[in-house]
PDB file of C-alpha atoms in Angstrom:
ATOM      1  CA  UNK A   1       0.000   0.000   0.000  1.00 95.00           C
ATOM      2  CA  UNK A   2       1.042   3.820  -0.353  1.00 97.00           C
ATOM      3  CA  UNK A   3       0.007   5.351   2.972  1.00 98.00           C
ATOM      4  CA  UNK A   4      -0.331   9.310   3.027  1.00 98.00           C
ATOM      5  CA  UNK A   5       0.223  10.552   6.680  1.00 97.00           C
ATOM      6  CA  UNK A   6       1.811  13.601   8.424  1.00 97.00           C
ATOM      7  CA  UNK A   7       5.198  13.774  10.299  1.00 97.00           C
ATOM      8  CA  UNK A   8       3.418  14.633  13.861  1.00 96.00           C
ATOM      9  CA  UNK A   9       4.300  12.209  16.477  1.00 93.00           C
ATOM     10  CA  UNK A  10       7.949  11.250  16.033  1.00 90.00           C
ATOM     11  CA  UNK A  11       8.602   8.295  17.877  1.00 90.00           C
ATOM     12  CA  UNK A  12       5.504   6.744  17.186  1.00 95.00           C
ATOM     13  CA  UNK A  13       6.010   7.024  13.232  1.00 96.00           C
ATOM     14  CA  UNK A  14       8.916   5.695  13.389  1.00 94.00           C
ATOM     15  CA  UNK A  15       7.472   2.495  14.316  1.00 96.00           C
ATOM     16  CA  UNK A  16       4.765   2.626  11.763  1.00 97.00           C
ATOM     17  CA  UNK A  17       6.992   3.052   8.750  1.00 97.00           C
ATOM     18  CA  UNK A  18       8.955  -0.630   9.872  1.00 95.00           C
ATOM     19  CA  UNK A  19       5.873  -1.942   7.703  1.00 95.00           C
ATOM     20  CA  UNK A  20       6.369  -3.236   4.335  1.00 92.00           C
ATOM     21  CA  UNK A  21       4.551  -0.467   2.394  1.00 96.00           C
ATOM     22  CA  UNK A  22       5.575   2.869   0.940  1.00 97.00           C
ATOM     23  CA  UNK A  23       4.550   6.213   3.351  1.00 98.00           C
ATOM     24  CA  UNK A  24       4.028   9.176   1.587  1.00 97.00           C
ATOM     25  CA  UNK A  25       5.388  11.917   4.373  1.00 97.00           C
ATOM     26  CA  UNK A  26       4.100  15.809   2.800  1.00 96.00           C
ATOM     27  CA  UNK A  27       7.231  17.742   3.201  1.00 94.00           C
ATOM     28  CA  UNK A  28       6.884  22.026   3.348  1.00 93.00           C
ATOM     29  CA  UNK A  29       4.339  24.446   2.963  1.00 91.00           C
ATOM     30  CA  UNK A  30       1.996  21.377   4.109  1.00 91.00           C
ATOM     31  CA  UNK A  31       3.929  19.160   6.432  1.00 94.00           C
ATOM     32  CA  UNK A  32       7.650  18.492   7.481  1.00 96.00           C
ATOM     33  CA  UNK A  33       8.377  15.715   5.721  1.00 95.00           C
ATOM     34  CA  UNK A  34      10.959  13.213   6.943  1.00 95.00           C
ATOM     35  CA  UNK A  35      12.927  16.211   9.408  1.00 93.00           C
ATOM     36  CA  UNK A  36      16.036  14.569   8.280  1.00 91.00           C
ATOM     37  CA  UNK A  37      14.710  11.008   9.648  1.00 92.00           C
ATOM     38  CA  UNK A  38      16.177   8.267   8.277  1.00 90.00           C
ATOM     39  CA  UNK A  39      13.225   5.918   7.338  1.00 93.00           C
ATOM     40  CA  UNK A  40      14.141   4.204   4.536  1.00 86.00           C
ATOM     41  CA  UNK A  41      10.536   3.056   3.561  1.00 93.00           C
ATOM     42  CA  UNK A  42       9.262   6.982   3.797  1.00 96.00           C
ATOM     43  CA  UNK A  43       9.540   9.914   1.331  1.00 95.00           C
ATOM     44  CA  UNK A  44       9.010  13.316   1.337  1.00 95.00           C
ATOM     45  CA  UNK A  45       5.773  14.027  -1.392  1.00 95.00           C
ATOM     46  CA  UNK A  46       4.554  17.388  -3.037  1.00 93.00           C
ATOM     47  CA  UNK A  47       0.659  16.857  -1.415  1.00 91.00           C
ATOM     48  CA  UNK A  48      -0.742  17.800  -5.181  1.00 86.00           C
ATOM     49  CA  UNK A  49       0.761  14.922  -6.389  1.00 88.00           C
ATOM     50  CA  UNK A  50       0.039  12.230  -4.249  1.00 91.00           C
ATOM     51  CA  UNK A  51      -1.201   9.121  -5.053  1.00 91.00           C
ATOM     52  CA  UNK A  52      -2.035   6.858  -2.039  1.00 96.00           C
ATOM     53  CA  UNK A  53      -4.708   4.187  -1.185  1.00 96.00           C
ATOM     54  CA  UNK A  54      -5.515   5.387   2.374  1.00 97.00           C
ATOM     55  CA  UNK A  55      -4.554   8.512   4.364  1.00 97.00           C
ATOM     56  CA  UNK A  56      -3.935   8.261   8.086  1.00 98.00           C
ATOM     57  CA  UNK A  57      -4.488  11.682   9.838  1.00 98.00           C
ATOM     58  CA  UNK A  58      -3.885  12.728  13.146  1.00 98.00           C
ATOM     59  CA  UNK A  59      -5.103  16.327  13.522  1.00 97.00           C
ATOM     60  CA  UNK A  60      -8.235  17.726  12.577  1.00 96.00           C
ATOM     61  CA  UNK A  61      -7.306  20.022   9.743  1.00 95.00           C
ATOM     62  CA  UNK A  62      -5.885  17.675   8.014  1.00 96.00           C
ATOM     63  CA  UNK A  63      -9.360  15.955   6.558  1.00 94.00           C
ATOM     64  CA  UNK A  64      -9.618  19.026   4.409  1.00 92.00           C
ATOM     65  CA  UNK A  65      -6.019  18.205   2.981  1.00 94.00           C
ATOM     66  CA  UNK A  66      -6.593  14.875   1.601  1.00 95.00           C
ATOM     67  CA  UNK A  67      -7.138  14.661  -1.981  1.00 92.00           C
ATOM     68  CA  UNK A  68     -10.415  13.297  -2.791  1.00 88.00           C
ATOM     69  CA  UNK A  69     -11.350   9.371  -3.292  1.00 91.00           C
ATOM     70  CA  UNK A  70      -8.276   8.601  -0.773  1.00 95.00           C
ATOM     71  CA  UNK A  71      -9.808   6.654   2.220  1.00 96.00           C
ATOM     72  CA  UNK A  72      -9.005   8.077   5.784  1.00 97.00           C
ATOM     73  CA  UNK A  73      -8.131   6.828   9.502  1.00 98.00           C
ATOM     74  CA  UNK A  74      -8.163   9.157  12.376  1.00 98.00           C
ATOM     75  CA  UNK A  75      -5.476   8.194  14.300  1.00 98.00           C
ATOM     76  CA  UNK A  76      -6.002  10.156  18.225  1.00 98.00           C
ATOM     77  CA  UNK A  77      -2.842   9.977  20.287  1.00 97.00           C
ATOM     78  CA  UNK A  78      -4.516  12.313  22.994  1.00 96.00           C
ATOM     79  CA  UNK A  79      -6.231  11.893  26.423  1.00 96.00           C
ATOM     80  CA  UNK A  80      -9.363  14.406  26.498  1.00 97.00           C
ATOM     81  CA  UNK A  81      -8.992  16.876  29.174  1.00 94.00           C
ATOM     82  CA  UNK A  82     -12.182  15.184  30.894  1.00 93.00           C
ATOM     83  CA  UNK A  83     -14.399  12.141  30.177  1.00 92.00           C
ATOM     84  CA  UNK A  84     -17.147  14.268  28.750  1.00 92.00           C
ATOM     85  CA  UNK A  85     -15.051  15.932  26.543  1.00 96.00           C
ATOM     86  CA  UNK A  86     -16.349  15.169  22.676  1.00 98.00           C
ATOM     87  CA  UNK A  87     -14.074  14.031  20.030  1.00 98.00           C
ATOM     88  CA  UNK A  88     -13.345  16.775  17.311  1.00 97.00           C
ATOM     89  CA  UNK A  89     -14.798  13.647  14.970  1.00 97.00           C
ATOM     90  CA  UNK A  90     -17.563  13.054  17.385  1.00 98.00           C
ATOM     91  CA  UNK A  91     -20.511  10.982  14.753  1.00 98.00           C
ATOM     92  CA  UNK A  92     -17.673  10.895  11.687  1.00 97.00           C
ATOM     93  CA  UNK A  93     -18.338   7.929   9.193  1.00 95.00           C
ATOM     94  CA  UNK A  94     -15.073   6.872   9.444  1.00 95.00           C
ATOM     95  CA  UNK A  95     -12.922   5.111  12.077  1.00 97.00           C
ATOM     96  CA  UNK A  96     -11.152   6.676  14.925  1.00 98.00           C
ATOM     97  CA  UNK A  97      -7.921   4.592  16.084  1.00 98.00           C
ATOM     98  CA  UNK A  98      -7.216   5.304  19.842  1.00 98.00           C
ATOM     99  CA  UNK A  99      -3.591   4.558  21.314  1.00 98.00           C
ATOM    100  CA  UNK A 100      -4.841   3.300  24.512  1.00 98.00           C
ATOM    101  CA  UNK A 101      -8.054   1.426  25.924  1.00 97.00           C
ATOM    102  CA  UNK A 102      -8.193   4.393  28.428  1.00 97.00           C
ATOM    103  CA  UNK A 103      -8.284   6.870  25.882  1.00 98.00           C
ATOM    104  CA  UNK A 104     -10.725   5.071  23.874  1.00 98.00           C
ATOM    105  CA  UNK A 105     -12.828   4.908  26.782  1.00 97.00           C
ATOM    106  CA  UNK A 106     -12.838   8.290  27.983  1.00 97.00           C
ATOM    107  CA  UNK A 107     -13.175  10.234  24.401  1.00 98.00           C
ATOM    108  CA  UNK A 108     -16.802  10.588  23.669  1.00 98.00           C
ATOM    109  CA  UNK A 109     -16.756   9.622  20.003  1.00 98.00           C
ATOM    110  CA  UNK A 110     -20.487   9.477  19.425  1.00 98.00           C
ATOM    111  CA  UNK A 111     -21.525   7.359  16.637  1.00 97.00           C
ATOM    112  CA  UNK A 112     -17.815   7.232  14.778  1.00 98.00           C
ATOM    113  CA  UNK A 113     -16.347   3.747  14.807  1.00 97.00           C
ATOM    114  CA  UNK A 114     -13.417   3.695  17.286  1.00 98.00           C
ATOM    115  CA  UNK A 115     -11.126   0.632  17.820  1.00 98.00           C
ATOM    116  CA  UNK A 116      -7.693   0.316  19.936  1.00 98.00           C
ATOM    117  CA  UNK A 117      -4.124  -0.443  18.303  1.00 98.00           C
ATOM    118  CA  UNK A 118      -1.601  -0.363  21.478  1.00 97.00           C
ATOM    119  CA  UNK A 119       1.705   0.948  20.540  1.00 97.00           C
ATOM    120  CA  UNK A 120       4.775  -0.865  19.196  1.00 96.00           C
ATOM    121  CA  UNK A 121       8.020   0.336  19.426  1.00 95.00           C
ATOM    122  CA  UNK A 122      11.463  -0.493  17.374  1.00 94.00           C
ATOM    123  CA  UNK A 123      13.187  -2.988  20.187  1.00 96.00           C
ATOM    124  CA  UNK A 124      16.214  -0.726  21.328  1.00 96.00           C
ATOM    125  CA  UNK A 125      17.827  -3.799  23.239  1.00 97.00           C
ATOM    126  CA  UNK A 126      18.735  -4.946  26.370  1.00 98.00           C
ATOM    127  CA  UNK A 127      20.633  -1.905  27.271  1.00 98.00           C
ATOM    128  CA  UNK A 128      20.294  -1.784  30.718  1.00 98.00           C
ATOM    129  CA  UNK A 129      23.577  -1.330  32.927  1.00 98.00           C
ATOM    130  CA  UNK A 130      21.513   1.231  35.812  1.00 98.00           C
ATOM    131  CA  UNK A 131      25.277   1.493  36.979  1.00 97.00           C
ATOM    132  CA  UNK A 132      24.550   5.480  37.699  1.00 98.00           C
ATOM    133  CA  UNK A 133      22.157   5.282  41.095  1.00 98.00           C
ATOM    134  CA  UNK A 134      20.080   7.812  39.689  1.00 98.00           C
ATOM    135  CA  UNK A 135      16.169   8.130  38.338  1.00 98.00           C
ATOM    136  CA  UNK A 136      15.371   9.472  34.619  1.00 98.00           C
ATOM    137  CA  UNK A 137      12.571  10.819  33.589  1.00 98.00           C
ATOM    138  CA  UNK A 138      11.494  11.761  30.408  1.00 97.00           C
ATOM    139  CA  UNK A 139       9.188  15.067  29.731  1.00 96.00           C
ATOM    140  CA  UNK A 140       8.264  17.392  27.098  1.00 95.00           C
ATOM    141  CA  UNK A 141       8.005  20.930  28.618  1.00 96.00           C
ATOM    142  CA  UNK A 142       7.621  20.054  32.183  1.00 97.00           C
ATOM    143  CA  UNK A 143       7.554  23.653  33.529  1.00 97.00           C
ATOM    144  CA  UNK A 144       4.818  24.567  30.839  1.00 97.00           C
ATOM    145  CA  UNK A 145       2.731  21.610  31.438  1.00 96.00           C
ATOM    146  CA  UNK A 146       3.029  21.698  35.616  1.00 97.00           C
ATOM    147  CA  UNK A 147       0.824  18.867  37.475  1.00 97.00           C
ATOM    148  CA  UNK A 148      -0.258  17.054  34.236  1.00 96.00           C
ATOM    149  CA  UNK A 149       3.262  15.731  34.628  1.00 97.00           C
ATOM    150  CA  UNK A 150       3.938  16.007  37.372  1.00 97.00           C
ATOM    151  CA  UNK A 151       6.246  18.180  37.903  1.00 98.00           C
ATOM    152  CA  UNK A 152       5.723  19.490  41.231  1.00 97.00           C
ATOM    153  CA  UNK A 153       6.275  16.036  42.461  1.00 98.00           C
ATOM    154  CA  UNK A 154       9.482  16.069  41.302  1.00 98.00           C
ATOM    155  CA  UNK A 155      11.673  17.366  44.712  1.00 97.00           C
ATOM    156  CA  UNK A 156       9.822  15.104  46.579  1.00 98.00           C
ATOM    157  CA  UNK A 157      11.519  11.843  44.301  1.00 98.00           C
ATOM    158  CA  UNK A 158      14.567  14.092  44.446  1.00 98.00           C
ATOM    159  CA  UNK A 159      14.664  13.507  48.189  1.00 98.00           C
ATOM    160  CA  UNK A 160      15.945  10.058  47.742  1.00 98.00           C
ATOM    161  CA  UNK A 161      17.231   9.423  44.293  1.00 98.00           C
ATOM    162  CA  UNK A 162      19.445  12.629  41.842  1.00 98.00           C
ATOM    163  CA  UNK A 163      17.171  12.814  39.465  1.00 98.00           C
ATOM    164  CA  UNK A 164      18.191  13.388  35.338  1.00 98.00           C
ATOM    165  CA  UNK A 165      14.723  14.992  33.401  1.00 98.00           C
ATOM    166  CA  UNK A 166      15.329  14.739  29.735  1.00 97.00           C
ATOM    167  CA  UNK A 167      12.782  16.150  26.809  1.00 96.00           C
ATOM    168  CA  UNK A 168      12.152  19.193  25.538  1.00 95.00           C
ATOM    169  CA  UNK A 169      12.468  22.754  27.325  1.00 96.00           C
ATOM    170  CA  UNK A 170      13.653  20.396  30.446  1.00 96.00           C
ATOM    171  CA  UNK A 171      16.737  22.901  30.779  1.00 96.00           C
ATOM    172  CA  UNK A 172      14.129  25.646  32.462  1.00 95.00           C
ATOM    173  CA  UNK A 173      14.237  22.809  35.363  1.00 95.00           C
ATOM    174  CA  UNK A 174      17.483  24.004  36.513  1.00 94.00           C
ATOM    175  CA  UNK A 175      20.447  21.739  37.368  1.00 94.00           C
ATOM    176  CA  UNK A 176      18.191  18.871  36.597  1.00 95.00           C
ATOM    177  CA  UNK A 177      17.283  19.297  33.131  1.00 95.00           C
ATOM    178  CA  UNK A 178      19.312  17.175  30.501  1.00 95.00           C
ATOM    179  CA  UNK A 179      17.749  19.153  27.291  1.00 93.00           C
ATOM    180  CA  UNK A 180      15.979  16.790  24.084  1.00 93.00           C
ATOM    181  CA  UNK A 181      18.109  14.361  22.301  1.00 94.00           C
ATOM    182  CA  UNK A 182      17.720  12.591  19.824  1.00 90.00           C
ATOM    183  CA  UNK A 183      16.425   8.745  20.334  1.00 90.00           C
ATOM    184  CA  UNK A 184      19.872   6.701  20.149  1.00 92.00           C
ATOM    185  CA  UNK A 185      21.450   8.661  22.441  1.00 96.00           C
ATOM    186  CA  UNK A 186      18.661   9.306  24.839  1.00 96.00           C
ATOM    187  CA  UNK A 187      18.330   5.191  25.183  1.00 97.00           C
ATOM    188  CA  UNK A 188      21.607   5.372  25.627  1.00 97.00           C
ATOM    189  CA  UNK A 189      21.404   7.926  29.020  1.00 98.00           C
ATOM    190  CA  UNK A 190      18.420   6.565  30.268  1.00 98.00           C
ATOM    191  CA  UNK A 191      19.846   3.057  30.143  1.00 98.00           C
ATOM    192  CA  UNK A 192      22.976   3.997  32.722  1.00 98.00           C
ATOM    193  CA  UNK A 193      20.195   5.383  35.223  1.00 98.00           C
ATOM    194  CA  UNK A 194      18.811   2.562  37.704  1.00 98.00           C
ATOM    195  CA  UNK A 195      15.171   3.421  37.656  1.00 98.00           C
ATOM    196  CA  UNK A 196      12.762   5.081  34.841  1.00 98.00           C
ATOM    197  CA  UNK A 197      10.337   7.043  37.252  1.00 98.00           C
ATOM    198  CA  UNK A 198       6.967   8.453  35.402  1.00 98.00           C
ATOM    199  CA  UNK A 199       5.365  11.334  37.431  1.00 98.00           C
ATOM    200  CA  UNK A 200       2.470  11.445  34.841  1.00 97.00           C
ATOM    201  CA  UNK A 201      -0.610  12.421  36.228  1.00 97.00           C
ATOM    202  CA  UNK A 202      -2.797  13.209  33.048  1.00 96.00           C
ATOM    203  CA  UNK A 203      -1.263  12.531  29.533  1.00 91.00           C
ATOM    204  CA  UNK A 204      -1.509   9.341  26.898  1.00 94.00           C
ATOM    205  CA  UNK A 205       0.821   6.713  27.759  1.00 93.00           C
ATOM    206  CA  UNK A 206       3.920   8.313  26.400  1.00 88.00           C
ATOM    207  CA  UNK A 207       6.388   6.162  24.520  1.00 93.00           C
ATOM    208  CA  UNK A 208       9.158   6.606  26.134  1.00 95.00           C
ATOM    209  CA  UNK A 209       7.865   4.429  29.382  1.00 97.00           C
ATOM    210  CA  UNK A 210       7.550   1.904  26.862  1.00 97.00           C
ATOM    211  CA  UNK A 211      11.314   1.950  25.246  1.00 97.00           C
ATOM    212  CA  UNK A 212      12.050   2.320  28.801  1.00 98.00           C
ATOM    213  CA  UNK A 213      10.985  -0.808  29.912  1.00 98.00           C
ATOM    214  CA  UNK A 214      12.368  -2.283  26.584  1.00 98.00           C
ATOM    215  CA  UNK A 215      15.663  -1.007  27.650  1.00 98.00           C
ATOM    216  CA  UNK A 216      14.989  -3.007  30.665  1.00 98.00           C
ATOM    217  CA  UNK A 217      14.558  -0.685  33.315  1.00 98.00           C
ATOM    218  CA  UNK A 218      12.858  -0.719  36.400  1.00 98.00           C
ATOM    219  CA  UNK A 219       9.783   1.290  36.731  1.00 98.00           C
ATOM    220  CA  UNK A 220       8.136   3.663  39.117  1.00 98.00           C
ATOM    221  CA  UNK A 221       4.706   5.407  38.108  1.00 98.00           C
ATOM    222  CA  UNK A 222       2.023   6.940  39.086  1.00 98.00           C
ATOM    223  CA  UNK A 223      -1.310   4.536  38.552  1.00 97.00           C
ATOM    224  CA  UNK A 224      -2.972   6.654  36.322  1.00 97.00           C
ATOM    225  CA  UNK A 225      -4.326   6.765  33.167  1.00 96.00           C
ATOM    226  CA  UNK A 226      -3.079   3.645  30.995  1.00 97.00           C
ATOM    227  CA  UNK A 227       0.025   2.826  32.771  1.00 97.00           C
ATOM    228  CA  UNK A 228      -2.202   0.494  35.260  1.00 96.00           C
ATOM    229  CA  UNK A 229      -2.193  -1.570  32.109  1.00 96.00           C
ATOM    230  CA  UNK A 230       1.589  -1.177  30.700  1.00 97.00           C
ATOM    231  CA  UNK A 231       3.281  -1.698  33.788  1.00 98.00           C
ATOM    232  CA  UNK A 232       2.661  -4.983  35.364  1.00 97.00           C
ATOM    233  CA  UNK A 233       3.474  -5.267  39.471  1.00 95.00           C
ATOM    234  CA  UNK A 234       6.704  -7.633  38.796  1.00 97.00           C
ATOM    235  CA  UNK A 235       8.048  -5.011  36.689  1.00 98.00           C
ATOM    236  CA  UNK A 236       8.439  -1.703  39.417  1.00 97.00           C
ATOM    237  CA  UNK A 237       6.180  -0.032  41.434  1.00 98.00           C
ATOM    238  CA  UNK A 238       3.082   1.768  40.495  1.00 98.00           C
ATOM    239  CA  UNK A 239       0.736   2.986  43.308  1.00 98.00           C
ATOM    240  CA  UNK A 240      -1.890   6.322  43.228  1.00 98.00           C
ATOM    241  CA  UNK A 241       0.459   7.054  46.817  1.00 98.00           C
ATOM    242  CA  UNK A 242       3.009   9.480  46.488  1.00 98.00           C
ATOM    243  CA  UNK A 243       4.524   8.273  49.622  1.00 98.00           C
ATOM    244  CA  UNK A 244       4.879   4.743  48.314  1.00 98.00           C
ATOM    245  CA  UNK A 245       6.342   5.637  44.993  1.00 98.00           C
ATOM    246  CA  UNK A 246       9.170   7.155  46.918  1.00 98.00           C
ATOM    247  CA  UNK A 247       9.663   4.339  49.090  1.00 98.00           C
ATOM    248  CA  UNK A 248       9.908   2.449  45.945  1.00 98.00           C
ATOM    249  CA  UNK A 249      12.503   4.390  44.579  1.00 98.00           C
ATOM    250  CA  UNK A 250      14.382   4.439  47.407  1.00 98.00           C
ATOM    251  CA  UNK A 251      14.428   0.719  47.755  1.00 98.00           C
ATOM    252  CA  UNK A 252      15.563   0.324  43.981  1.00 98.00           C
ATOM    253  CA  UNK A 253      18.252   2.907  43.631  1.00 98.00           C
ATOM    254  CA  UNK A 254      19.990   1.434  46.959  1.00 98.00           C
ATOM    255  CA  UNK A 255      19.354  -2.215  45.566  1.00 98.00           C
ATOM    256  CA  UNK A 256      21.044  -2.917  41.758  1.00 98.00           C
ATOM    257  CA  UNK A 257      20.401  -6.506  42.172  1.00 98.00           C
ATOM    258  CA  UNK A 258      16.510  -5.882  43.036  1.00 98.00           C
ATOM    259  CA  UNK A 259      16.407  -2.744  40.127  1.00 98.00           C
ATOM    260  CA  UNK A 260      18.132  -5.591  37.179  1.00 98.00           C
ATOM    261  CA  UNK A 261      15.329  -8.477  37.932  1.00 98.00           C
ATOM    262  CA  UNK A 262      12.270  -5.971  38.008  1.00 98.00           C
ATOM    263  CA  UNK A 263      14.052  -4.510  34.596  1.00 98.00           C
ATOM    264  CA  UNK A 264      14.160  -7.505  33.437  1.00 98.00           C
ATOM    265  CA  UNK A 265      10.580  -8.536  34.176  1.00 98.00           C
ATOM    266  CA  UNK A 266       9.693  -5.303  32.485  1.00 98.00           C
ATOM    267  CA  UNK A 267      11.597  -6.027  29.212  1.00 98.00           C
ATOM    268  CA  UNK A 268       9.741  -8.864  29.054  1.00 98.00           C
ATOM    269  CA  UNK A 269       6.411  -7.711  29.307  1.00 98.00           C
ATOM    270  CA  UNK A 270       7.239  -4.692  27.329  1.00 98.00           C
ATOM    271  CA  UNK A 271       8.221  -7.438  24.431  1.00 97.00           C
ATOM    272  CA  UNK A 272       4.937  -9.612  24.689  1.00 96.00           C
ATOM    273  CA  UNK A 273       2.670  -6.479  24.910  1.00 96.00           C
ATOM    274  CA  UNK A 274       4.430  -3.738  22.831  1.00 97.00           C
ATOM    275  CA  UNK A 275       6.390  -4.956  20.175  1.00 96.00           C
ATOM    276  CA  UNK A 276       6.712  -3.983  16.345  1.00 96.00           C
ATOM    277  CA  UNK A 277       5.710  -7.111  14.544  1.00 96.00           C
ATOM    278  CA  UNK A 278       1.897  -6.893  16.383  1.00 96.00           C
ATOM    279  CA  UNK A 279       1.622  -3.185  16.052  1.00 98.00           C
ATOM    280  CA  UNK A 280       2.347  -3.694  12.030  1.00 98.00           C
ATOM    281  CA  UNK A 281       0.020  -6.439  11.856  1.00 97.00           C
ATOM    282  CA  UNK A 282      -2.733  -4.391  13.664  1.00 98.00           C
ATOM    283  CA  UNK A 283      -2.785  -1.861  11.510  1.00 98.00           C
ATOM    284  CA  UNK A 284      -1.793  -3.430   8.115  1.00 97.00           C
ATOM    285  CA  UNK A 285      -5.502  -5.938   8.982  1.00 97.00           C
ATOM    286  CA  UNK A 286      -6.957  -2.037   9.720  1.00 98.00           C
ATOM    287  CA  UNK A 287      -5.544  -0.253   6.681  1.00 97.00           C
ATOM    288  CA  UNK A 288      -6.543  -3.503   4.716  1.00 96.00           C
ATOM    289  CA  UNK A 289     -10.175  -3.447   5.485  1.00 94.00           C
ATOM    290  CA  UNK A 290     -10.627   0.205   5.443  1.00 93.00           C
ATOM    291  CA  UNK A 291      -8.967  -0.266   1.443  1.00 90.00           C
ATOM    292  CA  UNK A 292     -11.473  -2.937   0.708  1.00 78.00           C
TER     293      UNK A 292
END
């Protein structure tokens, strides 16, 4: 197939274009194209002159950009800030792809067909040394975005474990903040750290707990939103209590032995329940029936 979509989620498209088809990325005025991505199965397209058999979108305003007769997917990567929020698609004809079964449930979607692919990510390895006693975490704008991510928690994990924030705008953070990098060398970082610690109170179940785990780190999260579902009890600590998330980091950064079998118990369910080859199948038996 020739899939038309947009360059908006980064780490998530680079796991969709492992497929076996051809992905038509619009590069500028319309879209950015590959961003210097190497994805060999991608190519940057003029939007007049596409020819594709299905168009996956992921914002809104990009319906009207389609050229006509090309089939379209809504692909939603967001939570809605509140479960009676309705879907900018709410009663569309076509079919709404959620990234989580929390998401799906809390969008109100009306009558538009919605179903759930999880995500998959590219396997980064068995990285894991967590020979630096330290916590990462990994935010986009934390000071922007405040208690959605938790960032006011933050000194309180600092109490018992440095902490190393990496993402985007993480700088504004102070002596913390370890800047954006790009994906090799951010596995790379996270995987000298003992523990992966997500503070995320409100956001979809970002991908980088998921490479985490692949990397096989430790994890400790707050229960909300998906992770309840993406972290399994053998694989960190998850808990709703602030007080025991710290407890649990505490115990892991003082015990490597303890942090490298829970990491390891997360790499393994990270590999039955997020891996490439199921993602790709999910949406090439999607794409497939929505072609006819």
């Amino acid at each position: 197939m020739k899939i038309l979509l947009w360059h908006v989620h980064g780490s998530w498209t680079n796991a969709f274009v492992r497929g076996g088809h051809e992905y038509l990325l619009p590069g500028p005025p319309e879209g950015i194209g590959l961003s210097g991505r190497d994805w060999p199965n991608a190519r940057e397209v003029d939007l007049s002159e596409v020819d594709a058999d299905v168009a996956v979108i992921q914002r809104p305003e990009e319906i009207g950009h389609v050229p006509g007769g090309i089939p379209v997917v809504y692909l939603e990567h967001n939570t809605p800030r509140h479960p009676n929020q309705p879907h900018p698609l709410k009663d569309w004809d076509g079919t709404i792809v959620h990234v989580t079964h929390f998401n799906d449930l809390m969008w109100d979607c009306g009558s538009a067909r919605t179903t759930v692919i999880e995500h998959g990510v590219v396997d980064p390895g068995h990285l894991y040394s967590g020979d630096l006693a330290r916590a990462a975490v990994v935010v986009n704008e934390p000071v922007r975005r405040g208690r959605v991510v938790g960032t006011d928690l933050l000194p309180r994990f600092a109490e018992v474990a440095p902490l190393d924030v990496y993402g985007m705008k993480t700088e504004e953070l102070g002596e913390v903040g370890r800047g954006d990098h790009d994906l090799d060398s951010l596995h790379r970082e996270l995987a000298r750290r003992r523990v992966y610690l997500h503070p995320v109170r409100w956001t979809s179940l970002g991908l980088s707990l998921i490479e985490s785990m692949h990397l096989g780190m430790p994890v400790v999260a707050l229960a909300c939103t998906e992770v309840v579902r993406a972290v399994p009890p053998e694989a960190g600590v998850v808990s709703t209590d602030v007080d025991d998330l710290v407890r649990g980091l505490a115990g892991l950064v003082a015990d490597p032995a303890l942090a490298r079998e829970k990491g390891k118990q997360a790499r393994e369910f990270a590999l039955a329940n997020y891996g490439l080859d199921a993602f790709l199948r999910a949406w090439d038996r999607l794409l497939t029936g929505v072609c006819g």
